[in-house]
Short mmCIF file of C-alpha atoms in Angstrom, two decimals:
data_model
loop_
_atom_site.label_atom_id
_atom_site.label_comp_id
_atom_site.label_asym_id
_atom_site.label_seq_id
_atom_site.Cartn_x
_atom_site.Cartn_y
_atom_site.Cartn_z
CA MET A 1 1.53 -39.09 -134.05
CA ARG A 2 4.51 -40.10 -131.93
CA PRO A 3 6.07 -37.61 -129.52
CA ALA A 4 9.25 -36.00 -130.82
CA SER A 5 11.29 -37.68 -128.11
CA GLN A 6 10.57 -41.09 -129.65
CA VAL A 7 12.22 -40.12 -132.91
CA ASP A 8 15.77 -41.35 -133.63
CA VAL A 9 16.30 -42.58 -130.08
CA THR A 10 18.59 -45.52 -129.43
CA SER A 11 17.68 -47.89 -126.65
CA SER A 12 19.46 -46.90 -123.44
CA GLU A 13 19.04 -46.84 -119.72
CA PRO A 14 17.13 -43.87 -118.28
CA PRO A 15 19.32 -41.09 -116.88
CA THR A 16 20.28 -41.25 -113.27
CA THR A 17 18.85 -38.49 -111.13
CA PRO A 18 21.49 -35.82 -110.46
CA SER A 19 22.44 -35.72 -106.84
CA GLN A 20 21.50 -32.49 -105.19
CA THR A 21 24.44 -30.62 -103.76
CA ARG A 22 23.76 -29.56 -100.22
CA ALA A 23 25.57 -26.46 -99.08
CA ASP A 24 27.12 -25.83 -95.73
CA THR A 25 25.08 -23.77 -93.36
CA PRO A 26 25.52 -20.12 -94.39
CA PRO A 27 26.47 -17.43 -91.91
CA ASN A 28 24.11 -15.78 -89.44
CA GLY A 29 22.10 -18.95 -88.90
CA LEU A 30 20.30 -18.81 -92.24
CA ALA A 31 18.52 -21.87 -93.55
CA PRO A 32 20.65 -24.07 -95.84
CA ALA A 33 20.80 -22.68 -99.34
CA GLU A 34 22.72 -23.42 -102.47
CA THR A 35 26.34 -22.32 -102.38
CA PRO A 36 28.37 -21.33 -105.43
CA PRO A 37 28.65 -24.50 -107.52
CA PRO A 38 32.06 -26.05 -108.20
CA MET A 39 33.63 -25.66 -111.60
CA LEU A 40 32.42 -28.22 -114.11
CA SER A 41 34.86 -30.81 -115.38
CA ALA A 42 36.74 -30.42 -118.63
CA GLY A 43 34.28 -32.65 -120.43
CA ALA A 44 31.32 -30.57 -119.27
CA LEU A 45 30.08 -27.18 -120.42
CA THR A 46 32.42 -24.22 -120.53
CA THR A 47 31.93 -20.64 -121.56
CA THR A 48 33.40 -19.71 -124.90
CA GLU A 49 36.35 -17.34 -124.69
CA LYS A 50 35.23 -15.10 -127.53
CA PRO A 51 31.82 -13.38 -127.53
CA LEU A 52 29.08 -15.41 -129.18
CA ALA A 53 27.27 -13.72 -132.03
CA VAL A 54 23.65 -14.60 -131.35
CA VAL A 55 21.64 -14.87 -134.54
CA SER A 56 18.21 -13.31 -134.37
CA PRO A 57 15.36 -15.74 -135.07
CA LYS A 58 13.59 -15.43 -138.38
CA ALA A 59 10.34 -13.52 -138.40
CA PRO A 60 7.36 -15.90 -138.35
CA GLU A 61 5.56 -16.42 -141.61
CA GLY A 62 1.96 -15.35 -141.93
CA PRO A 63 0.03 -12.74 -139.97
CA VAL A 64 1.32 -11.87 -136.52
CA SER A 65 -1.20 -12.27 -133.70
CA ARG A 66 -2.57 -9.05 -132.27
CA PHE A 67 -3.31 -10.59 -128.88
CA ALA A 68 -0.83 -10.63 -126.01
CA PRO A 69 -0.36 -13.84 -123.98
CA GLY A 70 -3.18 -14.25 -121.47
CA PHE A 71 -5.60 -11.97 -123.33
CA ALA A 72 -8.20 -14.72 -123.84
CA ALA A 73 -8.03 -15.78 -120.17
CA LYS A 74 -8.58 -12.19 -118.98
CA MET A 75 -11.50 -11.64 -121.35
CA ASN A 76 -12.96 -14.99 -120.31
CA MET A 77 -12.80 -13.98 -116.65
CA VAL A 78 -14.53 -10.63 -117.29
CA ALA A 79 -17.26 -12.33 -119.35
CA ASP A 80 -17.84 -14.98 -116.66
CA LEU A 81 -18.17 -12.35 -113.92
CA ALA A 82 -20.78 -10.57 -116.02
CA LEU A 83 -22.59 -13.90 -116.51
CA VAL A 84 -22.63 -14.49 -112.73
CA VAL A 85 -24.40 -11.17 -112.14
CA ALA A 86 -26.76 -11.73 -115.07
CA ALA A 87 -27.63 -15.26 -113.92
CA LEU A 88 -28.46 -14.04 -110.40
CA LEU A 89 -30.71 -11.25 -111.69
CA ILE A 90 -32.42 -13.38 -114.37
CA SER A 91 -32.95 -16.23 -111.91
CA THR A 92 -34.70 -13.84 -109.53
CA THR A 93 -37.05 -12.46 -112.19
CA MET A 94 -37.82 -15.89 -113.68
CA MET A 95 -38.92 -17.04 -110.23
CA GLY A 96 -41.55 -14.27 -110.30
CA HIS A 97 -39.82 -11.85 -107.90
CA ASP A 98 -39.22 -8.16 -108.41
CA LEU A 99 -35.69 -6.82 -108.48
CA HIS A 100 -35.04 -4.48 -105.56
CA LEU A 101 -31.76 -2.97 -106.69
CA GLU A 102 -32.14 -0.16 -104.16
CA ARG A 103 -31.58 -2.59 -101.31
CA THR A 104 -28.08 -3.01 -99.87
CA ASP A 105 -28.41 -6.74 -99.22
CA VAL A 106 -29.02 -7.36 -102.93
CA TRP A 107 -25.72 -5.68 -103.81
CA VAL A 108 -23.95 -7.56 -101.02
CA LEU A 109 -25.10 -10.88 -102.45
CA LEU A 110 -24.11 -9.83 -105.96
CA GLY A 111 -20.69 -8.82 -104.62
CA VAL A 112 -20.28 -12.13 -102.78
CA GLY A 113 -21.15 -13.96 -106.00
CA VAL A 114 -18.56 -12.05 -108.01
CA VAL A 115 -15.80 -12.29 -105.39
CA SER A 116 -16.37 -15.98 -104.67
CA TRP A 117 -16.38 -16.78 -108.40
CA LEU A 118 -13.12 -14.88 -108.83
CA VAL A 119 -11.38 -16.52 -105.86
CA VAL A 120 -12.57 -20.07 -106.59
CA GLY A 121 -11.78 -19.70 -110.30
CA THR A 122 -8.28 -18.50 -109.49
CA ALA A 123 -7.69 -21.33 -106.99
CA LEU A 124 -8.80 -23.87 -109.62
CA CYS A 125 -6.54 -22.21 -112.26
CA LEU A 126 -9.63 -21.83 -114.45
CA TYR A 127 -8.17 -18.65 -115.95
CA ASP A 128 -4.59 -19.80 -116.27
CA VAL A 129 -2.93 -18.45 -119.41
CA ARG A 130 -2.50 -22.06 -120.59
CA PHE A 131 -6.12 -23.06 -119.99
CA ALA A 132 -6.58 -24.04 -123.64
CA ASP A 133 -3.98 -26.80 -123.23
CA ARG A 134 -6.37 -28.70 -120.96
CA GLU A 135 -8.78 -31.31 -122.26
CA ARG A 136 -12.30 -30.03 -122.91
CA LEU A 137 -13.74 -32.48 -120.36
CA ASP A 138 -11.33 -31.17 -117.74
CA ASP A 139 -12.60 -27.66 -118.41
CA LEU A 140 -16.20 -28.82 -118.00
CA ALA A 141 -15.35 -30.52 -114.71
CA LEU A 142 -13.69 -27.38 -113.33
CA ILE A 143 -16.65 -25.21 -114.40
CA SER A 144 -19.07 -27.63 -112.72
CA ILE A 145 -17.10 -27.51 -109.46
CA GLN A 146 -16.94 -23.74 -109.64
CA VAL A 147 -20.69 -23.30 -110.16
CA MET A 148 -21.51 -25.66 -107.29
CA VAL A 149 -19.10 -24.00 -104.85
CA VAL A 150 -20.30 -20.46 -105.66
CA THR A 151 -23.95 -21.53 -105.32
CA VAL A 152 -23.25 -22.99 -101.88
CA VAL A 153 -21.38 -19.85 -100.81
CA LEU A 154 -24.29 -17.64 -101.93
CA PHE A 155 -26.81 -19.86 -100.14
CA LEU A 156 -24.83 -19.78 -96.88
CA THR A 157 -24.34 -16.03 -97.17
CA ARG A 158 -28.07 -15.51 -97.60
CA LEU A 159 -28.77 -17.65 -94.51
CA VAL A 160 -26.26 -15.69 -92.42
CA MET A 161 -27.69 -12.36 -93.57
CA GLY A 162 -31.21 -13.47 -92.80
CA THR A 163 -32.38 -12.03 -96.09
CA GLU A 164 -35.82 -12.99 -97.40
CA SER A 165 -35.62 -15.77 -99.97
CA TRP A 166 -37.13 -13.62 -102.74
CA ILE A 167 -34.39 -10.95 -102.60
CA VAL A 168 -32.03 -13.04 -104.77
CA ALA A 169 -33.38 -16.38 -105.99
CA LEU A 170 -30.87 -19.20 -106.43
CA SER A 171 -33.12 -21.97 -107.75
CA LEU A 172 -32.39 -21.33 -111.43
CA PHE A 173 -28.90 -19.86 -110.89
CA PRO A 174 -26.86 -23.07 -111.59
CA PRO A 175 -28.83 -24.20 -114.70
CA LEU A 176 -28.57 -20.69 -116.16
CA LEU A 177 -24.91 -20.11 -115.36
CA TRP A 178 -23.31 -23.48 -116.13
CA PRO A 179 -24.26 -23.83 -119.85
CA SER A 180 -23.57 -20.17 -120.64
CA VAL A 181 -20.08 -20.29 -119.08
CA ALA A 182 -19.28 -23.68 -120.64
CA LEU A 183 -20.45 -22.81 -124.16
CA LEU A 184 -18.60 -19.50 -124.17
CA ARG A 185 -15.41 -21.14 -122.92
CA LEU A 186 -15.46 -24.11 -125.32
CA ASN A 187 -16.69 -22.39 -128.48
CA PHE A 188 -15.05 -18.98 -128.28
CA PHE A 189 -12.33 -18.36 -125.71
CA ARG A 190 -10.43 -21.61 -126.31
CA LYS A 191 -10.24 -20.71 -130.01
CA LEU A 192 -9.27 -17.12 -129.19
CA SER A 193 -6.36 -18.28 -127.02
CA VAL A 194 -4.81 -20.11 -129.98
CA GLN A 195 -4.44 -16.75 -131.76
CA GLU A 196 -2.34 -15.26 -128.95
CA GLN A 197 1.36 -14.59 -129.22
CA PRO A 198 3.65 -17.35 -127.83
CA LEU A 199 3.75 -17.51 -124.05
CA ASP A 200 7.36 -18.54 -123.55
CA GLU A 201 10.71 -18.39 -125.30
CA VAL A 202 12.51 -21.72 -125.28
CA LEU A 203 15.95 -22.95 -126.28
CA ILE A 204 16.46 -26.41 -127.78
CA ILE A 205 19.71 -28.34 -127.33
CA GLY A 206 20.04 -30.78 -130.19
CA VAL A 207 19.94 -30.18 -133.96
CA GLY A 208 19.16 -33.76 -134.93
CA ALA A 209 15.79 -35.23 -135.86
CA MET A 210 14.46 -35.08 -132.30
CA GLY A 211 15.42 -31.44 -131.79
CA ARG A 212 14.08 -30.38 -135.19
CA LEU A 213 10.72 -32.14 -134.71
CA THR A 214 10.46 -30.75 -131.17
CA GLY A 215 10.82 -27.22 -132.56
CA GLU A 216 8.25 -27.89 -135.28
CA ASP A 217 5.81 -29.33 -132.72
CA LEU A 218 6.19 -26.34 -130.38
CA GLY A 219 5.82 -23.91 -133.28
CA SER A 220 2.68 -25.60 -134.62
CA LYS A 221 0.92 -25.16 -131.27
CA ASN A 222 1.83 -21.43 -131.28
CA ARG A 223 2.25 -21.46 -127.51
CA ARG A 224 6.05 -21.35 -127.36
CA LYS A 225 8.62 -19.53 -129.46
CA VAL A 226 11.87 -21.35 -130.21
CA ILE A 227 14.59 -18.69 -130.07
CA GLY A 228 17.31 -21.01 -131.32
CA TYR A 229 19.23 -24.27 -131.19
CA LEU A 230 22.52 -25.48 -129.72
CA GLY A 231 24.14 -28.56 -131.21
CA PHE A 232 25.84 -31.43 -129.39
CA SER A 233 29.53 -31.94 -130.10
CA ASN A 234 29.14 -35.12 -132.18
CA GLU A 235 25.86 -34.19 -133.86
CA SER A 236 25.03 -32.95 -137.34
CA ALA A 237 21.75 -31.45 -138.49
CA SER A 238 19.70 -33.86 -140.61
CA ALA A 239 17.69 -30.93 -142.03
CA THR A 240 17.37 -27.18 -141.56
CA PRO A 241 15.86 -26.55 -138.08
CA PRO A 242 12.93 -24.10 -137.79
CA ALA A 243 15.03 -21.60 -135.78
CA PRO A 244 18.65 -20.40 -136.05
CA VAL A 245 21.55 -22.43 -134.64
CA LEU A 246 23.17 -20.20 -132.00
CA GLY A 247 26.23 -22.35 -131.40
CA SER A 248 27.16 -25.58 -129.67
CA VAL A 249 26.22 -27.00 -126.29
CA LYS A 250 29.42 -25.48 -124.89
CA ASP A 251 27.85 -22.05 -125.41
CA LEU A 252 24.88 -22.77 -123.12
CA GLU A 253 26.19 -20.77 -120.16
CA HIS A 254 26.86 -17.73 -122.33
CA ILE A 255 23.40 -17.97 -123.90
CA LEU A 256 21.68 -18.20 -120.50
CA CYS A 257 23.65 -15.16 -119.32
CA THR A 258 22.77 -12.99 -122.30
CA VAL A 259 19.39 -14.13 -123.67
CA PRO A 260 16.13 -14.46 -121.66
CA VAL A 261 15.08 -18.12 -121.76
CA ASP A 262 11.92 -19.54 -120.15
CA GLU A 263 12.80 -23.21 -120.60
CA VAL A 264 15.51 -25.39 -122.14
CA TYR A 265 14.56 -28.53 -124.09
CA ILE A 266 17.45 -31.02 -123.97
CA ALA A 267 16.71 -33.10 -127.08
CA GLY A 268 19.66 -35.48 -126.85
CA ASN A 269 20.37 -39.18 -127.12
CA MET A 270 21.36 -40.67 -123.76
CA MET A 271 23.66 -43.18 -125.42
CA LYS A 272 25.63 -40.55 -127.34
CA HIS A 273 25.23 -37.32 -125.36
CA SER A 274 24.89 -38.37 -121.71
CA ALA A 275 27.85 -36.31 -120.40
CA GLU A 276 26.77 -33.13 -122.19
CA MET A 277 23.12 -33.63 -121.22
CA GLN A 278 24.13 -34.05 -117.56
CA ALA A 279 26.24 -30.90 -117.71
CA ALA A 280 23.36 -28.99 -119.33
CA VAL A 281 21.03 -30.15 -116.56
CA LYS A 282 23.50 -28.94 -113.93
CA LEU A 283 23.79 -25.53 -115.56
CA CYS A 284 20.00 -25.16 -115.76
CA GLU A 285 19.73 -26.08 -112.06
CA ASN A 286 22.38 -23.51 -111.11
CA PHE A 287 20.62 -20.80 -113.12
CA GLY A 288 17.14 -21.80 -111.94
CA ILE A 289 15.96 -22.28 -115.53
CA PRO A 290 13.21 -24.90 -116.09
CA PHE A 291 14.30 -27.70 -118.41
CA ALA A 292 12.80 -30.71 -120.17
CA LEU A 293 14.29 -34.14 -120.83
CA PRO A 294 13.04 -36.78 -123.29
CA ALA A 295 10.48 -39.04 -121.64
CA TYR A 296 11.20 -41.97 -123.93
CA HIS A 297 14.50 -43.80 -124.38
CA PHE A 298 13.05 -46.80 -126.24
CA ARG A 299 10.82 -47.29 -129.26
CA PHE A 300 7.26 -48.43 -128.50
CA ASP A 301 4.70 -50.06 -130.78
CA ARG A 302 1.75 -50.54 -128.44
CA ALA A 303 2.84 -49.44 -124.99
CA ARG A 304 1.47 -46.16 -123.71
CA PRO A 305 2.30 -44.13 -120.59
CA VAL A 306 -0.15 -44.45 -117.71
CA ASP A 307 -0.44 -40.66 -117.42
CA ASP A 308 -0.58 -39.13 -120.90
CA HIS A 309 -0.78 -35.58 -119.51
CA ALA A 310 2.62 -35.85 -117.83
CA VAL A 311 4.36 -36.52 -121.16
CA SER A 312 1.97 -34.84 -123.59
CA ASP A 313 4.83 -33.35 -125.62
CA GLY A 314 7.16 -36.33 -125.16
CA TYR A 315 9.20 -34.61 -122.46
CA LEU A 316 9.42 -34.62 -118.68
CA HIS A 317 9.57 -31.07 -117.35
CA PHE A 318 11.61 -30.05 -114.30
CA MET A 319 11.84 -26.92 -112.13
CA THR A 320 14.32 -25.94 -109.43
CA HIS A 321 11.62 -25.06 -106.90
CA ALA A 322 8.30 -26.59 -105.87
CA PHE A 323 5.62 -26.39 -108.57
CA GLN A 324 2.49 -24.99 -106.90
CA PRO A 325 0.24 -23.64 -109.69
CA HIS A 326 -2.85 -23.11 -107.52
CA GLN A 327 -0.99 -21.13 -104.87
CA MET A 328 0.82 -19.15 -107.56
CA ALA A 329 -2.53 -18.27 -109.16
CA LEU A 330 -3.82 -17.00 -105.81
CA LYS A 331 -0.58 -15.04 -105.37
CA ARG A 332 -1.15 -13.30 -108.71
CA LEU A 333 -4.77 -12.54 -107.78
CA PHE A 334 -3.56 -11.04 -104.50
CA ASP A 335 -1.00 -8.95 -106.41
CA ILE A 336 -3.68 -7.52 -108.71
CA VAL A 337 -6.23 -6.78 -105.98
CA SER A 338 -3.75 -5.40 -103.43
CA SER A 339 -1.84 -3.20 -105.88
CA ALA A 340 -5.04 -1.74 -107.37
CA ALA A 341 -6.49 -1.09 -103.89
CA ALA A 342 -3.24 0.42 -102.63
CA LEU A 343 -2.98 2.77 -105.61
CA ALA A 344 -6.55 3.95 -104.97
CA VAL A 345 -6.14 4.39 -101.20
CA LEU A 346 -2.70 6.00 -101.42
CA SER A 347 -3.56 8.31 -104.33
CA PRO A 348 -3.54 11.49 -102.14
CA LEU A 349 -0.06 10.60 -100.83
CA LEU A 350 1.18 9.77 -104.32
CA ILE A 351 -0.07 13.12 -105.67
CA GLY A 352 1.54 14.99 -102.76
CA VAL A 353 4.91 13.28 -103.22
CA ALA A 354 4.77 13.89 -106.97
CA LEU A 355 4.25 17.63 -106.40
CA ALA A 356 7.04 17.74 -103.82
CA VAL A 357 9.49 16.05 -106.18
CA LYS A 358 8.51 18.32 -109.06
CA PHE A 359 8.82 21.64 -107.22
CA THR A 360 11.94 20.96 -105.12
CA SER A 361 14.39 19.73 -107.77
CA ARG A 362 14.94 19.86 -111.51
CA GLY A 363 13.95 16.80 -113.48
CA PRO A 364 11.05 14.38 -114.03
CA ILE A 365 8.76 13.13 -111.27
CA PHE A 366 9.36 9.46 -111.97
CA PHE A 367 12.61 7.63 -112.44
CA LYS A 368 12.40 4.76 -114.92
CA GLN A 369 15.24 2.30 -114.50
CA LYS A 370 15.89 -0.82 -116.52
CA ARG A 371 15.74 -3.86 -114.27
CA VAL A 372 16.01 -7.61 -114.83
CA GLY A 373 12.87 -9.63 -114.17
CA LEU A 374 11.71 -13.25 -114.37
CA HIS A 375 14.18 -15.46 -116.28
CA GLY A 376 16.26 -12.42 -117.21
CA LYS A 377 13.55 -10.51 -119.08
CA PRO A 378 14.14 -6.75 -118.81
CA PHE A 379 11.49 -4.22 -117.79
CA HIS A 380 11.40 -0.58 -116.64
CA MET A 381 10.84 -0.23 -112.91
CA LEU A 382 9.11 2.93 -111.69
CA LYS A 383 10.18 4.99 -108.69
CA PHE A 384 9.69 8.53 -107.48
CA ARG A 385 12.88 10.37 -108.42
CA SER A 386 14.94 10.76 -105.24
CA MET A 387 18.26 11.77 -106.83
CA VAL A 388 19.60 14.53 -109.03
CA VAL A 389 19.08 14.21 -112.78
CA ASN A 390 22.66 13.14 -113.58
CA ALA A 391 22.83 10.54 -110.80
CA GLU A 392 23.89 7.71 -113.11
CA GLU A 393 26.82 9.79 -114.42
CA LEU A 394 27.97 10.66 -110.89
CA LYS A 395 27.80 7.02 -109.80
CA ALA A 396 31.06 6.18 -111.61
CA LYS A 397 32.90 8.81 -109.54
CA LEU A 398 31.53 7.39 -106.30
CA GLU A 399 32.31 3.69 -106.92
CA ALA A 400 35.29 3.86 -104.56
CA LEU A 401 32.96 4.90 -101.71
CA ASN A 402 30.61 1.91 -102.14
CA GLU A 403 29.62 0.55 -98.69
CA GLN A 404 28.07 -2.68 -99.97
CA THR A 405 29.95 -5.84 -100.94
CA GLY A 406 29.44 -7.52 -104.27
CA PRO A 407 28.13 -5.91 -107.47
CA VAL A 408 25.50 -3.74 -105.70
CA PHE A 409 26.17 -0.03 -105.07
CA LYS A 410 24.94 1.28 -101.70
CA MET A 411 26.09 4.42 -99.90
CA LYS A 412 24.60 5.76 -96.66
CA ASN A 413 25.27 9.47 -97.26
CA ASP A 414 24.94 9.47 -101.02
CA PRO A 415 25.46 13.09 -102.23
CA ARG A 416 23.23 12.44 -105.25
CA ILE A 417 20.08 12.21 -103.10
CA THR A 418 17.82 15.29 -102.91
CA ARG A 419 16.25 16.65 -99.70
CA VAL A 420 12.84 15.18 -100.52
CA GLY A 421 14.54 12.06 -101.83
CA ARG A 422 16.24 11.36 -98.52
CA PHE A 423 12.90 11.39 -96.70
CA ILE A 424 10.96 9.26 -99.19
CA ARG A 425 13.83 6.76 -99.42
CA LYS A 426 14.01 6.38 -95.64
CA TYR A 427 10.36 5.35 -95.46
CA SER A 428 10.33 3.54 -98.85
CA ILE A 429 7.79 6.00 -100.25
CA ASP A 430 9.85 6.28 -103.43
CA GLU A 431 9.04 2.60 -104.12
CA LEU A 432 5.25 3.09 -104.22
CA PRO A 433 5.01 3.64 -108.01
CA GLN A 434 6.19 0.04 -108.35
CA LEU A 435 2.62 -0.93 -107.52
CA ILE A 436 2.03 -0.13 -111.20
CA ASN A 437 4.71 -2.70 -112.11
CA VAL A 438 2.91 -5.21 -109.87
CA LEU A 439 -0.41 -4.48 -111.58
CA ARG A 440 1.23 -5.00 -114.98
CA GLY A 441 2.62 -8.38 -113.92
CA GLU A 442 6.27 -7.35 -114.16
CA MET A 443 6.67 -7.62 -110.38
CA SER A 444 4.96 -9.16 -107.37
CA VAL A 445 4.25 -7.76 -103.92
CA VAL A 446 6.69 -10.27 -102.37
CA GLY A 447 9.83 -11.49 -104.11
CA PRO A 448 13.55 -10.78 -104.51
CA ARG A 449 14.30 -7.18 -105.42
CA PRO A 450 14.83 -6.72 -109.19
CA PRO A 451 18.51 -6.11 -109.98
CA ILE A 452 19.93 -3.79 -112.65
CA PRO A 453 21.59 -5.41 -115.71
CA SER A 454 25.12 -4.31 -114.74
CA GLU A 455 24.75 -6.15 -111.41
CA VAL A 456 23.44 -9.31 -113.06
CA GLU A 457 26.46 -9.38 -115.38
CA LYS A 458 28.67 -9.81 -112.29
CA TYR A 459 26.53 -12.55 -110.73
CA ALA A 460 27.95 -16.01 -110.21
CA ALA A 461 25.85 -18.76 -111.80
CA TRP A 462 24.27 -19.79 -108.47
CA GLN A 463 23.25 -16.16 -107.78
CA ARG A 464 21.34 -15.95 -111.07
CA ARG A 465 18.85 -18.44 -109.62
CA ARG A 466 17.18 -15.50 -107.87
CA LEU A 467 15.85 -14.60 -111.35
CA SER A 468 13.84 -17.85 -111.43
CA VAL A 469 10.91 -16.16 -109.65
CA ARG A 470 9.09 -12.88 -110.28
CA PRO A 471 10.81 -9.94 -108.49
CA GLY A 472 8.92 -8.15 -105.74
CA LEU A 473 8.51 -5.05 -103.59
CA THR A 474 9.66 -6.74 -100.41
CA CYS A 475 11.41 -9.94 -99.38
CA ILE A 476 13.42 -11.37 -96.48
CA TRP A 477 16.24 -8.88 -97.13
CA GLN A 478 13.93 -5.90 -96.55
CA VAL A 479 12.87 -7.10 -93.10
CA SER A 480 16.34 -8.25 -92.02
CA GLY A 481 18.28 -5.01 -92.00
CA ARG A 482 18.48 -4.13 -95.70
CA ASN A 483 21.70 -2.15 -96.25
CA GLN A 484 23.20 -3.54 -93.04
CA ILE A 485 23.40 -7.00 -94.64
CA SER A 486 26.29 -8.06 -96.89
CA PHE A 487 25.67 -8.94 -100.51
CA GLU A 488 26.52 -12.60 -99.89
CA ASP A 489 23.98 -12.88 -97.07
CA TRP A 490 21.43 -11.01 -99.20
CA MET A 491 21.74 -13.65 -101.92
CA TYR A 492 21.39 -16.46 -99.36
CA LEU A 493 18.21 -14.84 -98.04
CA ASP A 494 16.73 -14.72 -101.54
CA MET A 495 17.58 -18.38 -102.09
CA GLN A 496 15.93 -19.20 -98.78
CA TYR A 497 12.75 -17.41 -99.94
CA ILE A 498 12.72 -19.29 -103.28
CA ASP A 499 13.35 -22.71 -101.74
CA HIS A 500 10.71 -22.34 -98.99
CA TRP A 501 8.06 -20.25 -100.76
CA SER A 502 4.42 -20.43 -99.68
CA LEU A 503 1.48 -18.05 -99.46
CA LYS A 504 1.76 -18.16 -95.67
CA ASN A 505 5.38 -16.99 -95.82
CA ASP A 506 4.39 -14.17 -98.19
CA ILE A 507 1.75 -12.93 -95.76
CA ASN A 508 4.24 -13.07 -92.86
CA LEU A 509 6.76 -11.03 -94.87
CA ILE A 510 4.14 -8.41 -95.69
CA LEU A 511 3.21 -8.09 -92.01
CA LYS A 512 6.89 -7.76 -91.07
CA THR A 513 7.48 -5.16 -93.78
CA VAL A 514 4.94 -2.68 -92.40
CA PRO A 515 6.82 -1.80 -89.16
CA VAL A 516 10.15 -1.77 -91.03
CA VAL A 517 8.78 0.80 -93.50
CA ILE A 518 7.18 2.93 -90.76
CA THR A 519 10.38 3.10 -88.71
CA GLY A 520 12.65 3.35 -91.75
CA SER A 521 15.08 0.85 -90.21
CA GLY A 522 18.02 -0.27 -92.33
CA ALA A 523 17.28 2.20 -95.14
CA SER A 524 19.58 4.81 -96.61
#
């Protein structure tokens, strides 16, 4: 079956790569970051003057999946960890040795096996939520590498510990573990992942044959939900698309401002729609939204791409920051482990603060506030309540006293803050419940602070690019003076973090955050 992007495509030259606009050096010696983009030309995209009535997508036919995205990957990881322990114990008994579970070194080796399997599997993206999209042979290759690496780590650990060889036998560990992990993955978990709810919500530009078939192809794989279509100016629908038409391509900016979108498929014809496609690309770049362009501009009878994986759906996919899936997987693993450990270690402090908040002021212990997360998806951020119950109502009366530029409200001597609240805000203790948000996957330990919806509504297009990554507990802004920094500089700092992200930078920011929190510098 031909990719959708080969359907109804007239021969044309491939699109020229958009030139990247380099901004002037921002104030305070910050690294170059993207400045507010210039207004698009009259022939490009513009926001509609009247509000766009977004049509809700039709409910999918058939039974709705009970499994959330990533459920199969999580269950697969738990099952594999259990198989690692079982393989080590069974290997030891099959070699004729007794199990000495009372010995500490046995548990150390079991722990090393579990931890090394978890770390290596994460680094190899073995438990990525899209693992079922890989070829079966690729899965087998990754499992083989994983088993070999973990076996070597266990062998070296046993040598360093000086433990007798019969404590945990490794001779039969690989032949026991490899087939059990592989069979379970190929025959059960890959099939289970297909029954999950769609991972992403995508928007398709183009209501012609290519756009319609793209939507049908994405829907058949059940991995992406098409929330709607936008039509090109000189295009008419050849048939009813599988999702509602939300408007024309001119409405793209309004849609991206009001509806969470994970990726935009630009299913256009370069010969007919080049100007509108270029403008759509520019808007997606400004917003930080991933987008996909047709990989084929000619009809082929026998020719095939050298790398089929790169154009498996007939599209080339683009992002506005470096694509580093292995480092991102390790970042998520760090988020899970660190947030769970921090909640356990800090539990006495959390209980003490909760009691102090409860008995010193009227109202709930926690303050749940709607925030905007990755790609504009809303979630409820948790904090210890540090203000009076009617703080949101009083905010309107205090707008004139706002000490922060831009759409953010900050006030040093805010009268809404309680006595306990002033202390826990100074040392960022009120933010600790957000470790639960990190554990849920709504936030990360390091990332731009999640804004409230009313602030995002006032963002310029270039500022919305900070929503292209998962929000976090701390970022460059937190270690650079916090409330002493203007809103404009704050946005530049977030862009700098996004453009130069790495695990090393995350670790440096965490180390810098500790003294800032202890001293309470820049907080109010």
